[in-house]
mmCIF file of C-alpha atoms in Angstrom:
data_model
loop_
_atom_site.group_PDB
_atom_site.id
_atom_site.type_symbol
_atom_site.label_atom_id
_atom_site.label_comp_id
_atom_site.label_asym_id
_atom_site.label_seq_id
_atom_site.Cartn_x
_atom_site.Cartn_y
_atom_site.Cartn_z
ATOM 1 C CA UNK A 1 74.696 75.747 68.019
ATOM 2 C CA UNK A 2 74.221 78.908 65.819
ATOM 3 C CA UNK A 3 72.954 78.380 62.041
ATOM 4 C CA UNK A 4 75.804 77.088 60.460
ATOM 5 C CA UNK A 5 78.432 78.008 62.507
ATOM 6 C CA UNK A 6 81.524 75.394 63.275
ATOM 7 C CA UNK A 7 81.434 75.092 67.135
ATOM 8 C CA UNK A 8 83.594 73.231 68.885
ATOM 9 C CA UNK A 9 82.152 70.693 71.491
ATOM 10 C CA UNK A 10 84.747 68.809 73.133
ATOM 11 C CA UNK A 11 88.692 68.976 72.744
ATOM 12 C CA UNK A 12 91.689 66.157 73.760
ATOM 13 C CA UNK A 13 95.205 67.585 74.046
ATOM 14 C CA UNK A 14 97.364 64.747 72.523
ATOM 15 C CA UNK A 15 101.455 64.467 73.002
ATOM 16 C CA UNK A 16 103.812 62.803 70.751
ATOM 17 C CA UNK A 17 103.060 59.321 69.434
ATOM 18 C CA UNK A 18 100.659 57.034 67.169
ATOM 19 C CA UNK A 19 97.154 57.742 68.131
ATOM 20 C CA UNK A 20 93.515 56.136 67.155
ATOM 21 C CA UNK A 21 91.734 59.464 67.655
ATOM 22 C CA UNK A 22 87.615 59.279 66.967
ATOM 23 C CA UNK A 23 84.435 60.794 67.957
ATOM 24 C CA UNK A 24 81.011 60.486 68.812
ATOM 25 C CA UNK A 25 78.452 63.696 68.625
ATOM 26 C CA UNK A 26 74.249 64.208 69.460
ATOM 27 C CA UNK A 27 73.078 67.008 67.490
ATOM 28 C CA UNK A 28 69.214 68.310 68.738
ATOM 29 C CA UNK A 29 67.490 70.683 66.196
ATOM 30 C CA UNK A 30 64.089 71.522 66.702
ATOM 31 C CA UNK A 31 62.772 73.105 63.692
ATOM 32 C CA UNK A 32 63.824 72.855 59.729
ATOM 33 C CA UNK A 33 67.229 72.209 58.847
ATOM 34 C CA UNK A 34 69.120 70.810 55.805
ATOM 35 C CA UNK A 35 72.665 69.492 57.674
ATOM 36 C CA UNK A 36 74.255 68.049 60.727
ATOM 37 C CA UNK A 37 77.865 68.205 60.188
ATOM 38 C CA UNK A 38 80.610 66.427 62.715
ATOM 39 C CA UNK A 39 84.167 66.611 61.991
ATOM 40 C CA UNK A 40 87.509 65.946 64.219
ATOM 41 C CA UNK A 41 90.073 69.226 63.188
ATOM 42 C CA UNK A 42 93.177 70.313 64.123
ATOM 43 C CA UNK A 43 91.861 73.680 63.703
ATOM 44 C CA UNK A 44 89.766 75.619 66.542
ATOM 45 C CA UNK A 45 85.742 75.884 64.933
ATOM 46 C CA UNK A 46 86.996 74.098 61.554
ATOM 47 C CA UNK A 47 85.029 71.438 59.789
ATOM 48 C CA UNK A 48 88.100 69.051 58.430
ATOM 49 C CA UNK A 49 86.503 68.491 55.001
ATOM 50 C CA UNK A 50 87.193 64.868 54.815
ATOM 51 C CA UNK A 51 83.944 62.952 54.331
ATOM 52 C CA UNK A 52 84.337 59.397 55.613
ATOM 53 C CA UNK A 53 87.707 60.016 56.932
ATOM 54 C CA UNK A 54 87.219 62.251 60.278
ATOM 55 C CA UNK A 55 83.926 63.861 59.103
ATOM 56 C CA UNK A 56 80.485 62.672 59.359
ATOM 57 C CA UNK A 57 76.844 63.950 58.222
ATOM 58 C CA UNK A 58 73.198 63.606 57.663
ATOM 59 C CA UNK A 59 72.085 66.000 54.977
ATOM 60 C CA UNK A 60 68.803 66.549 53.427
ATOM 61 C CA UNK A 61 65.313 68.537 54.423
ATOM 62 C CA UNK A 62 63.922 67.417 57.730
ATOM 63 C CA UNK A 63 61.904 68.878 60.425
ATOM 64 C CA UNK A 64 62.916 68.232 64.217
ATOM 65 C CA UNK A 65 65.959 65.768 63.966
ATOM 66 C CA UNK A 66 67.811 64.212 65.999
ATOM 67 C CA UNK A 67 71.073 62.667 65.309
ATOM 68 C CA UNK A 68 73.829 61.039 66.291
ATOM 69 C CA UNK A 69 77.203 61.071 64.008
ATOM 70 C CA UNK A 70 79.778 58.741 64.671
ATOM 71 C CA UNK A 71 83.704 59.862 63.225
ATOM 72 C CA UNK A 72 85.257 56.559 62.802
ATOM 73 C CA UNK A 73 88.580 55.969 64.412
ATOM 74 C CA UNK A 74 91.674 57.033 62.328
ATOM 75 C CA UNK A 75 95.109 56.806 62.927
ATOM 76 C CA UNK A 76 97.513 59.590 63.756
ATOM 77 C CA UNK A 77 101.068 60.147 63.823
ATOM 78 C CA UNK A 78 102.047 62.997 66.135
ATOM 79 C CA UNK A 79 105.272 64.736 66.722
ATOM 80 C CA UNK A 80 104.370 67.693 68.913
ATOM 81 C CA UNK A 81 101.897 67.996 71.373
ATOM 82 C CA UNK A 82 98.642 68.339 68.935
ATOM 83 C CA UNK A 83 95.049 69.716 69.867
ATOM 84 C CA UNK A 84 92.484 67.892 68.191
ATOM 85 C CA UNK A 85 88.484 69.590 68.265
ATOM 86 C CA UNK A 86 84.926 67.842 67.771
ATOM 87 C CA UNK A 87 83.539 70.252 65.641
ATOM 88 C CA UNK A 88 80.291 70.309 65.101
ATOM 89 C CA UNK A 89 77.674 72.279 62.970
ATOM 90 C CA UNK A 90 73.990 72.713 62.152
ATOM 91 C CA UNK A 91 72.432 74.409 58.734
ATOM 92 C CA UNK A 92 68.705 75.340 60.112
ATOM 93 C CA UNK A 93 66.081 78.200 59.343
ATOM 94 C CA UNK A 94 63.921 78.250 61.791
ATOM 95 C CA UNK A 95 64.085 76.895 65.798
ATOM 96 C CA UNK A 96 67.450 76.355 67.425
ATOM 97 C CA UNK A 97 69.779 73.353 67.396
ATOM 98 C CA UNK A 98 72.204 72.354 70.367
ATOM 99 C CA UNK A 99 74.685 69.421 70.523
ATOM 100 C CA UNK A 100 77.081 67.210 73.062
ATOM 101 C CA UNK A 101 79.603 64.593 72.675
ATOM 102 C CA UNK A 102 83.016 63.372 72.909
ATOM 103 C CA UNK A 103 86.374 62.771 71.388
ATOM 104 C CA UNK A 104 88.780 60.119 72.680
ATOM 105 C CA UNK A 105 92.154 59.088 71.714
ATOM 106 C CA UNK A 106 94.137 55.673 72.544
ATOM 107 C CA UNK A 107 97.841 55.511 72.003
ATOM 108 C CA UNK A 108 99.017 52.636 69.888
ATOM 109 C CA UNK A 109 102.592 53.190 69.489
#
């Protein structure tokens, strides 16, 4: 992951239909940081902006973190074939961050 750059880590290609879309991401940073930042977008390399809802963070100062954000499930509507990124970002100053997970969808309806 570059310095606080959105990057996307996984993708899932949805079709029409009610969807429980959510996320699970392991972000490794190795020297000082202030933010791990996990979101679930519509939008290629776009944090979402929805605390709580299909974002998820651990702000603060650390040194050498690594953690693990969870985007709750949430419930989609779709009715066009719909692209939905894990996003993920790290805000560091020195060392170098990387970062895996997945995104997984189960049609409801």
């Amino acid at each position: 992951l570059s310095n606080v750059t959105a990057t996307n880590i996984a993708s899932i290609a949805l079709t029409p239909g009610v969807w429980d879309i959510g996320a699970i991401c392991y972000i490794n940073q190795t020297g000082a940081g202030t933010a791990h930042v996990v979101s679930i977008s519509t939008t290629s390399a776009t944090l979402s902006g929805n605390i709580g809802v299909d974002q998820a963070q651990t702000t603060g100062t650390f040194t050498a973190l690594a953690s693990t954000q969870t985007v709750p499930n949430f419930r989609a509507t779709l009715t066009a074939n719909t692209t939905y990124y894990l996003v993920a970002q790290s805000n560091f100053s020195t060392g170098t961050s990387s970062g895996n997970g997945r995104i997984s969808a189960t049609r409801v309806a």
